[in-house]
Tab-separated table of C-alpha atoms and ligand atoms in Angstrom:
chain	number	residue	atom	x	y	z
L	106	UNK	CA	-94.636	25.377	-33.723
L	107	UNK	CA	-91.028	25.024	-31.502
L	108	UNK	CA	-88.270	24.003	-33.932
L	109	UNK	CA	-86.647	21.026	-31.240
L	110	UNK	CA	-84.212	20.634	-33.578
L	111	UNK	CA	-82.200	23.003	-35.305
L	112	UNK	CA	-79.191	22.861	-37.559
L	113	UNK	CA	-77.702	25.454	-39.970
L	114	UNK	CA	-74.818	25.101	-42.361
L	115	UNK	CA	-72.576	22.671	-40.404
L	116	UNK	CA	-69.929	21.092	-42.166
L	117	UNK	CA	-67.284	18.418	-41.423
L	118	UNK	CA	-64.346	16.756	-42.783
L	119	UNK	CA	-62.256	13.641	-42.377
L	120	UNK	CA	-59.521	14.713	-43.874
L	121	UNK	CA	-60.351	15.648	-47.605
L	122	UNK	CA	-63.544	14.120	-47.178
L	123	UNK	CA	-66.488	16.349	-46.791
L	124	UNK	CA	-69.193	14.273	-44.752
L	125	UNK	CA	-71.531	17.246	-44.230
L	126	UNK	CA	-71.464	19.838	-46.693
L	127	UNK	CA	-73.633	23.147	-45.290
L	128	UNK	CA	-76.206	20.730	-43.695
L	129	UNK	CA	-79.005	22.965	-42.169
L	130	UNK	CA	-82.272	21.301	-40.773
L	131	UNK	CA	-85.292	22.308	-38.820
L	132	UNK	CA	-87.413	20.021	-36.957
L	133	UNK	CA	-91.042	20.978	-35.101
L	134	UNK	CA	-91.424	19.908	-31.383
L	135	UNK	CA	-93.538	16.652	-31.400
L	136	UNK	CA	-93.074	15.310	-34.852
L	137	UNK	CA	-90.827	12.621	-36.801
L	138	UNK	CA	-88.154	13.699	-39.245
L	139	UNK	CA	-86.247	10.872	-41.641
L	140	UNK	CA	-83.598	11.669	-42.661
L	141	UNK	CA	-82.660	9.504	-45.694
L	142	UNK	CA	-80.181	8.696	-47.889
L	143	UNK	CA	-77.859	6.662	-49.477
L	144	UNK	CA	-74.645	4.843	-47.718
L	145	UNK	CA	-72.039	7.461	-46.954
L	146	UNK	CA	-74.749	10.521	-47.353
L	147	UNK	CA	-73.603	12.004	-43.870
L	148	UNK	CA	-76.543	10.681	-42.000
L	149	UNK	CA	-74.689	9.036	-38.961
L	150	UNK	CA	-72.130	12.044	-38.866
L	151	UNK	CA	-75.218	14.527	-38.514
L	152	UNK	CA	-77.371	12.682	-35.958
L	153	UNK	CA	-73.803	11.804	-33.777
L	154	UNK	CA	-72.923	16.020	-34.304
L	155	UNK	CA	-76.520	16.852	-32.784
L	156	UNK	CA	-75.870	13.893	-30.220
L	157	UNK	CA	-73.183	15.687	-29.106
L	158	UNK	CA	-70.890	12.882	-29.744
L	159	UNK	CA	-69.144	14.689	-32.414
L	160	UNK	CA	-67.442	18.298	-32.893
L	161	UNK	CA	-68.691	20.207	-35.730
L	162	UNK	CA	-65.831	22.063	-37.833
L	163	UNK	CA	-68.446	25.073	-38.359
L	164	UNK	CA	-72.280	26.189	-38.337
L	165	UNK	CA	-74.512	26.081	-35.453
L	166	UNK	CA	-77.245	23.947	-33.306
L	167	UNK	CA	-79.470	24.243	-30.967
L	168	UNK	CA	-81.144	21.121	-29.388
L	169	UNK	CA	-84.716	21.967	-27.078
L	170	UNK	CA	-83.784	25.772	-27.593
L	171	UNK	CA	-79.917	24.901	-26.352
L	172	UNK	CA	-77.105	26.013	-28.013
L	173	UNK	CA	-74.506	22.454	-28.911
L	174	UNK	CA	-71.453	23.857	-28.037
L	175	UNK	CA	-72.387	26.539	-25.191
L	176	UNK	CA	-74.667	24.148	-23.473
L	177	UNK	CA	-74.699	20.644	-24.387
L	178	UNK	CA	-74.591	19.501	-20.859
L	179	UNK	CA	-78.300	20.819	-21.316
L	180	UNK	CA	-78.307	19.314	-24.720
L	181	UNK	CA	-77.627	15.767	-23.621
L	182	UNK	CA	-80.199	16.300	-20.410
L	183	UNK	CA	-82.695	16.326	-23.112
L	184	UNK	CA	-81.824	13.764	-25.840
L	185	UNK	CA	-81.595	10.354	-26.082
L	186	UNK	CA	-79.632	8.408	-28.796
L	187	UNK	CA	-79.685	4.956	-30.623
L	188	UNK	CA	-76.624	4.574	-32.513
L	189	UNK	CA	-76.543	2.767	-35.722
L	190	UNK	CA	-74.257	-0.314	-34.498
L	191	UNK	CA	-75.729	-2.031	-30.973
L	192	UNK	CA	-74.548	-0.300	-27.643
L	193	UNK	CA	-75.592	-2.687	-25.078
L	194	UNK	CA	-72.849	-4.936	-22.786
L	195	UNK	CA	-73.197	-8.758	-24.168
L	196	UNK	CA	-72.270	-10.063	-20.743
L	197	UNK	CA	-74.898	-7.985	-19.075
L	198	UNK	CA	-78.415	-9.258	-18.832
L	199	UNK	CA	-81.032	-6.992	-20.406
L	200	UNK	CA	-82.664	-5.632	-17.226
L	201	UNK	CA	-78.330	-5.483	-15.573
L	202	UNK	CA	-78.032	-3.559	-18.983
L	203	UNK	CA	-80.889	-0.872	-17.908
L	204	UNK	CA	-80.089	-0.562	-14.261
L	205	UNK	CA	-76.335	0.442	-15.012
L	206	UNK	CA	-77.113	2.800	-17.590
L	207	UNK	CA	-80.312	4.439	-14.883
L	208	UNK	CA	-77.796	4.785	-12.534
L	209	UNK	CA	-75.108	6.181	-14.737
L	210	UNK	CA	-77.718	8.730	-15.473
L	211	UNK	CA	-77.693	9.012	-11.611
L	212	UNK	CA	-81.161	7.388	-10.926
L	213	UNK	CA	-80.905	6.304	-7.059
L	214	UNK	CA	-81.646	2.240	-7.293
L	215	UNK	CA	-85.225	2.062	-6.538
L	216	UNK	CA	-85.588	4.396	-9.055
L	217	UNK	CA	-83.254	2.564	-11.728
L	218	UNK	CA	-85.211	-0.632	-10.715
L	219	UNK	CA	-88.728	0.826	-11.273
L	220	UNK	CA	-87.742	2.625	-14.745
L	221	UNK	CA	-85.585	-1.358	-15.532
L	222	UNK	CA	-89.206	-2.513	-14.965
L	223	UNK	CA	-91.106	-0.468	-16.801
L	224	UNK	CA	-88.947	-0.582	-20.063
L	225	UNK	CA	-88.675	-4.309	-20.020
L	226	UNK	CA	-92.470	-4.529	-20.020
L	227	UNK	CA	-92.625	-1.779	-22.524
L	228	UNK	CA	-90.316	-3.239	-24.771
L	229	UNK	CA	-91.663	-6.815	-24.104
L	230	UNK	CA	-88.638	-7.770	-22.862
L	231	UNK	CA	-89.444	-9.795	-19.521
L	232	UNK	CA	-88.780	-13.085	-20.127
L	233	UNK	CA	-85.657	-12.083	-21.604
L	234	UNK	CA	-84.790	-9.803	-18.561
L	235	UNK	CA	-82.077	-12.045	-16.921
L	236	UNK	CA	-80.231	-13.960	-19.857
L	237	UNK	CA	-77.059	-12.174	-20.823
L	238	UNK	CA	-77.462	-9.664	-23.954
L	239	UNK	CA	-75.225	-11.340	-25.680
L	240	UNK	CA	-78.298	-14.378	-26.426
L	241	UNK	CA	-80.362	-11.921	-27.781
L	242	UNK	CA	-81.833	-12.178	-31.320
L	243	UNK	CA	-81.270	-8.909	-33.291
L	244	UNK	CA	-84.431	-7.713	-32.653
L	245	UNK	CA	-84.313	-7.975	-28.940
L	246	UNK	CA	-80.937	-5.839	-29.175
L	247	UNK	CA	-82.545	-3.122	-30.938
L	248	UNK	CA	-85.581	-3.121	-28.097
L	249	UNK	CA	-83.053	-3.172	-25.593
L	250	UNK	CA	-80.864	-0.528	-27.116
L	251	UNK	CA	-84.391	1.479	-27.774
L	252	UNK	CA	-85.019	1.068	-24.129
L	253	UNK	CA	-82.081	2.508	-22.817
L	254	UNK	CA	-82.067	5.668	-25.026
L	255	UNK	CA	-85.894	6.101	-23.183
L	256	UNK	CA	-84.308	5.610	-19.953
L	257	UNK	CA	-84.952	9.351	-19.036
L	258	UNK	CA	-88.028	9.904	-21.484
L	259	UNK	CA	-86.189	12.620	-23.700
L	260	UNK	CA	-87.806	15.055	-25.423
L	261	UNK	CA	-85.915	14.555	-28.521
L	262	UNK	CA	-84.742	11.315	-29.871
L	263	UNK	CA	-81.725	10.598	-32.704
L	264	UNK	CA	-82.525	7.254	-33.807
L	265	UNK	CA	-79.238	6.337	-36.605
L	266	UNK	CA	-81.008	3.210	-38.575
L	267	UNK	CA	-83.353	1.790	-35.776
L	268	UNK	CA	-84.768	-0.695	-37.886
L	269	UNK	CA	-81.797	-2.067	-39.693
L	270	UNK	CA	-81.174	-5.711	-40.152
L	271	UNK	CA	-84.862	-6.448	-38.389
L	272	UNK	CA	-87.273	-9.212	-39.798
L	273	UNK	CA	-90.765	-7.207	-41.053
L	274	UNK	CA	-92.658	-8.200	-38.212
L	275	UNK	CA	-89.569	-6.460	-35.846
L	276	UNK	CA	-89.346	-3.499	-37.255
L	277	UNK	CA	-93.316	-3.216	-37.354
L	278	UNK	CA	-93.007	-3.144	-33.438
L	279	UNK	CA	-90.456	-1.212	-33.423
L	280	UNK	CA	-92.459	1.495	-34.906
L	281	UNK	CA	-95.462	0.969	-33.132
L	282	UNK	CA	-92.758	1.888	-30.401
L	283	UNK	CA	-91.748	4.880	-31.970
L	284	UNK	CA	-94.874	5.878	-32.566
L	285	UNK	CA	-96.556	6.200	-29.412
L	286	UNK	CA	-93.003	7.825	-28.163
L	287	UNK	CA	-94.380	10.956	-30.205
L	288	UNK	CA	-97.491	10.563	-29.317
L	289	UNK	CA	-96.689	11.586	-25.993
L	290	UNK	CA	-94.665	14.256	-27.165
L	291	UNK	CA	-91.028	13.308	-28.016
L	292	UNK	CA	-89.363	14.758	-31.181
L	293	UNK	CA	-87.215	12.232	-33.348
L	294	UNK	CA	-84.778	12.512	-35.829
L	295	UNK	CA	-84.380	8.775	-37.342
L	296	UNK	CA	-82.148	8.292	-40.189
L	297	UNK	CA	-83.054	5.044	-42.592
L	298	UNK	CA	-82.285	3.560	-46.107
L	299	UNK	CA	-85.756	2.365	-45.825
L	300	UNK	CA	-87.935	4.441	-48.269
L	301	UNK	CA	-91.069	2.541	-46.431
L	302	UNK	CA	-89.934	2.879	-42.751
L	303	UNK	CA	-89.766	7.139	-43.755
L	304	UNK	CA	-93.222	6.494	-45.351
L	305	UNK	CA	-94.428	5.092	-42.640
L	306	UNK	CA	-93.338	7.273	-40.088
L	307	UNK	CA	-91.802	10.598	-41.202
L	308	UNK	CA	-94.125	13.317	-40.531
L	309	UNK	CA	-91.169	15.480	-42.652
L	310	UNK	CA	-88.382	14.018	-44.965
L	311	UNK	CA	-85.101	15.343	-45.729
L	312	UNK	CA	-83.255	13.746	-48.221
L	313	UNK	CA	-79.438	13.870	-47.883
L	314	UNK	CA	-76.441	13.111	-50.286
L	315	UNK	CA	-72.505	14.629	-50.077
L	316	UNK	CA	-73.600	16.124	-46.660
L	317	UNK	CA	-76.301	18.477	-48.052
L	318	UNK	CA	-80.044	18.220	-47.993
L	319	UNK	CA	-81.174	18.194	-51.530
L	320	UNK	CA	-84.990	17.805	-51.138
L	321	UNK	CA	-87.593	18.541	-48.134
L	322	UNK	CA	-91.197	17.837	-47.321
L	323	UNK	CA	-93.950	15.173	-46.474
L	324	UNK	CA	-94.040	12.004	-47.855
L	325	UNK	CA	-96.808	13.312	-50.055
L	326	UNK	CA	-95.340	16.332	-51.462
L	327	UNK	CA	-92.202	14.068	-51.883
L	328	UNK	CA	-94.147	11.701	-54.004
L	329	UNK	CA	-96.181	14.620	-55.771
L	330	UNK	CA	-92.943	16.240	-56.931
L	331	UNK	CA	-92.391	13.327	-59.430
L	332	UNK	CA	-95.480	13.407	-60.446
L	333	UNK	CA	-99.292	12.171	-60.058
L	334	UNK	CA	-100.519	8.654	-59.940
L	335	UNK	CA	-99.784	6.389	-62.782
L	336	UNK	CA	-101.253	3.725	-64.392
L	337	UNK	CA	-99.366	0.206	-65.215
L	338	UNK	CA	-99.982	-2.597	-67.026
L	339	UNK	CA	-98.400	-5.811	-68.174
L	340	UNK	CA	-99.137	-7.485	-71.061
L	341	UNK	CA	-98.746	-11.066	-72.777
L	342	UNK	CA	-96.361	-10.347	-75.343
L	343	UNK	CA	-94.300	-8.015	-77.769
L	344	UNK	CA	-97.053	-7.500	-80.160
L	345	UNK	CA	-99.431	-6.711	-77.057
L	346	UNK	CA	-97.446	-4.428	-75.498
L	347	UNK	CA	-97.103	-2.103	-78.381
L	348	UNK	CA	-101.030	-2.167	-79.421
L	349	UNK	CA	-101.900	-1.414	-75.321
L	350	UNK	CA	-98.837	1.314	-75.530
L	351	UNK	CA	-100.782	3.044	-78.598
L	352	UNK	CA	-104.250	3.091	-76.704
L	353	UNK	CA	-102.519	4.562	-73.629
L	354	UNK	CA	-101.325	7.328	-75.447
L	355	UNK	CA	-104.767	7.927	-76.660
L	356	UNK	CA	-106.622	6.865	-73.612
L	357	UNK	CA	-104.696	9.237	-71.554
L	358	UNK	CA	-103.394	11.862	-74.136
L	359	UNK	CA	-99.648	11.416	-72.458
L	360	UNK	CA	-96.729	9.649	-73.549
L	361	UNK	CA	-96.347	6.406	-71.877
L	362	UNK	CA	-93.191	4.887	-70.985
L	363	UNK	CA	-92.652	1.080	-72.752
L	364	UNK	CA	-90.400	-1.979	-71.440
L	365	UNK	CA	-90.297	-4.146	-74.607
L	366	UNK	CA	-88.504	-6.801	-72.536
L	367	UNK	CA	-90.818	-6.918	-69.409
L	368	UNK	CA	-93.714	-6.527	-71.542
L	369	UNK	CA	-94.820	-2.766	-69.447
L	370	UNK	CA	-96.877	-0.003	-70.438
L	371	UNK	CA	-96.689	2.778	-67.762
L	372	UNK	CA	-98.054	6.346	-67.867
L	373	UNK	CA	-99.500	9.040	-65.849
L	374	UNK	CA	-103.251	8.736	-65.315
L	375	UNK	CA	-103.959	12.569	-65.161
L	376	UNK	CA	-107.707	11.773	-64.312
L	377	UNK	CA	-106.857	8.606	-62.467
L	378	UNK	CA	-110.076	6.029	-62.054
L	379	UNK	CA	-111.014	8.103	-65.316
L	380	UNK	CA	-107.852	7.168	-67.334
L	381	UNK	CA	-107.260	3.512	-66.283
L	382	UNK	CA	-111.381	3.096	-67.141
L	383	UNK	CA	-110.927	5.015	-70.417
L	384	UNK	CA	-107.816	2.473	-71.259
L	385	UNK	CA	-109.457	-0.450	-69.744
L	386	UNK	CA	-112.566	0.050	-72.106
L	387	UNK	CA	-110.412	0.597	-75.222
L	388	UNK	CA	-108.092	-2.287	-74.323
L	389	UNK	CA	-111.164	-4.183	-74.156
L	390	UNK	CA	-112.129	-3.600	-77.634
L	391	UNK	CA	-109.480	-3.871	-79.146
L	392	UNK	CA	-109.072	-7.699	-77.879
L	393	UNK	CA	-106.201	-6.872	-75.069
L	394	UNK	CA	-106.654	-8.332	-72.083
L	395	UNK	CA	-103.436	-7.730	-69.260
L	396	UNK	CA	-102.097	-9.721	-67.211
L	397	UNK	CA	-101.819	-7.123	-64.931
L	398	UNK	CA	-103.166	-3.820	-64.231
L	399	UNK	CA	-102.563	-1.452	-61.532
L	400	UNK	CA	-102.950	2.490	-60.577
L	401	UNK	CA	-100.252	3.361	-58.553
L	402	UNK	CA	-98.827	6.174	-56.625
L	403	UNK	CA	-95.257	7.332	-57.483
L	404	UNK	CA	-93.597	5.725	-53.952
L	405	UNK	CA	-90.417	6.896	-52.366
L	406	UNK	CA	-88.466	5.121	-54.561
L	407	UNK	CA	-89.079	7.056	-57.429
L	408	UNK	CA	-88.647	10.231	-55.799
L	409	UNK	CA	-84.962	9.102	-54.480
L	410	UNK	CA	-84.394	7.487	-58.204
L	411	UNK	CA	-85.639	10.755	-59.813
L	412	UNK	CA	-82.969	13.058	-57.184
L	413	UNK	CA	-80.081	10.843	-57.607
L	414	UNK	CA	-80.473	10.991	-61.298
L	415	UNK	CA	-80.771	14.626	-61.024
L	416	UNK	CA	-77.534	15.077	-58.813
L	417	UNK	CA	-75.975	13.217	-61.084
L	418	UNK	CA	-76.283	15.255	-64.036
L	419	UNK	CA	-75.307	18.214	-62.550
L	420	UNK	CA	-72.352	16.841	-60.420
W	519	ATP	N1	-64.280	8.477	-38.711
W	519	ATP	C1	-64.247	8.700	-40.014
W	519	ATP	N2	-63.088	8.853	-40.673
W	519	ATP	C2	-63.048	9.117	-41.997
W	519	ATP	N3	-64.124	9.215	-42.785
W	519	ATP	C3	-65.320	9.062	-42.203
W	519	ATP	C4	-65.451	8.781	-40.797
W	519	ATP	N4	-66.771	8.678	-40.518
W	519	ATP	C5	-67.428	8.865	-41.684
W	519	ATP	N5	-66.570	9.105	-42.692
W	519	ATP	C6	-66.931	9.392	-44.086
W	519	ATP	O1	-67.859	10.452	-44.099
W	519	ATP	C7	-68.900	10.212	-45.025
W	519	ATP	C8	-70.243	10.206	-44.312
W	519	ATP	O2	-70.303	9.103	-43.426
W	519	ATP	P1	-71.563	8.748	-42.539
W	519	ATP	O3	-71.196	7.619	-41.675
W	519	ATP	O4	-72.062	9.994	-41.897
W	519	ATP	O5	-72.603	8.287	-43.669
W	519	ATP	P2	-74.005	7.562	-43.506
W	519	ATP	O6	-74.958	8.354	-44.334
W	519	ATP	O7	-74.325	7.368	-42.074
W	519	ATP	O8	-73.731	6.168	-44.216
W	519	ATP	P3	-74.360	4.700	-43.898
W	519	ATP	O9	-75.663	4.669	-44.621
W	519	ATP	O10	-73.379	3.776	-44.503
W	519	ATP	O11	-74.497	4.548	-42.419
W	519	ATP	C9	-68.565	8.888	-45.693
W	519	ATP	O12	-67.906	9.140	-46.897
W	519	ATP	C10	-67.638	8.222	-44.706
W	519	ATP	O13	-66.750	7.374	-45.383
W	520	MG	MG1	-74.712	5.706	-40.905
């Protein structure tokens, strides 16, 4: 596979503030990459450095195979870019909003109005078409702004928080959208806070904090690194919670993790189905019956809450 995207040891400061820290990334031609991480990671100022928006202070780039500072007018012929805060004119209508930015990209104006068309149907955005932008529900800004970042159908796409502020149903279009972007072959880099919207879409992860990557790989392998599936249960009361607690141990010969308050027993289930039925029988017999059981896979969250804790010891 192409690396589209390629990024190794950049680093930049505001001042005494390091927002990217020896930040080097590789992303294959035709898949999604999240990058994630907490407010202030260095997300924004690494998508707007490979956007071209931003000067480096050091490291290198290279964007479709083209160098960022030798050739970004190359560079930007092949990206497109959805900033994190809304780009589009309020007093503009949505398809006024298209054709200017098609013909600032020097589309003649049948052109601009044919490609207007074709992203207001894509992005359902018809009926919308001629009210000013400024009327638009968040939603329809974030189509709108999608829209105009497809204007040229780039080959790779730097998404900063596409989803952000979206009801569920909103950001479950919106990446439906992105998804059949890379089905036809574009490359994205989308940052998020979302641990689901990376879950759902991220082919790769990179997790960033202090302008470094600290932790690479599929959602899966993410999610495997903190361990196997796990079993959970919640129980009626105090008394309950420490009886099921000693027939988990037993049940799955590991040491299970109690919450006295919330009245939870959870511990790996190193032979899954096998485990929680093993417990499940014992519980049984023993006259405990939960409120509540569940076998679960570790989820994003507990990889991010496991790295954090990490980089905080050894900061
Ligand atoms: N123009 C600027 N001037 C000074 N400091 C900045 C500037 N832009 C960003 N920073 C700082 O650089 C660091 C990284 O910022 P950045 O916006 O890249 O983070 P982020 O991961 O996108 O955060 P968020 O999740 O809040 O969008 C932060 O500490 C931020 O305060
Ligand atoms: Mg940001």
């Amino acid at each position: 596979m192409t690396a589209m995207i390629s990024a190794t040891d950049l680093r930049k400061t505001y001042g005494k503030k390091r927002a990217l820290d020896g930040f080097t990334l590789s992303v294959d031609e035709g898949t999604v990459c999240g990058l994630l991480g907490p407010n202030g990671a260095g997300k924004t100022t690494a998508v707007r450095i490979l956007a071209t928006l931003l000067k480096a202070d050091s490291g290198n780039a290279s964007i479709a195979g083209h160098d960022l500072t030798t050739d970004a007018g190359r560079v930007r012929a092949a990206i497109g870019f959805t900033g994190q805060f809304s780009a589009v004119d309020e007093i503009l209508t949505g398809r006024q909003n298209l054709d200017m930015f098609a013909r600032l990209y020097h589309l003649d104006r049948r052109q601009a109005r044919q490609r207007t068309d074709e992203l207001l149907d894509r992005f359902a955005l018809h009926d919308a078409a001629d009210r000013p932008a400024g009327g638009y529900s968040g939603g329809m800004r974030r189509r709108l702004d999608l829209a105009v970042s497809l204007i040229l159908a780039p080959r790779v796409l730097f998404l900063d928080e596409p989803t952000t502020g979206l009801d569920p149903r909103t950001r479950a279009e919106v990446w439906t959208d992105i998804r059949e972007l890379v089905s036809a072959g574009t490359t994205v880099l989308l940052t998020t806070q979302y641990l689901d919207e990376a879950d759902h879409l991220a082919d790769q992860i990179a997790v960033i904090d202090s302008g470094t990557i600290i932790a690479r790989g599929t959602p899966r392998e993410l999610k495997e690194s903190v361990g196997g599936d796990r079993i959970e249960l919640a129980l009626r009361d105090e008394e309950q919670t420490n009886a099921a607690a000693r027939i988990v141990a037993a049940a799955t010969g590991t040491d299970p993790g109690i919450d006295l308050h919330r009245r939870r027993v959870s511990a790996p289930a190193p032979e899954r189905f096998h485990s929680l039925s093993t417990t499940m029988r014992q519980l049984h017999e023993a006259g405990i019956d939960p409120e509540d059981v569940a076998l679960r896979q570790p989820t994003l969250d507990d990889v991010f809450i496991k790295l954090t804790d990490r980089e905080e010891k050894t900061a």
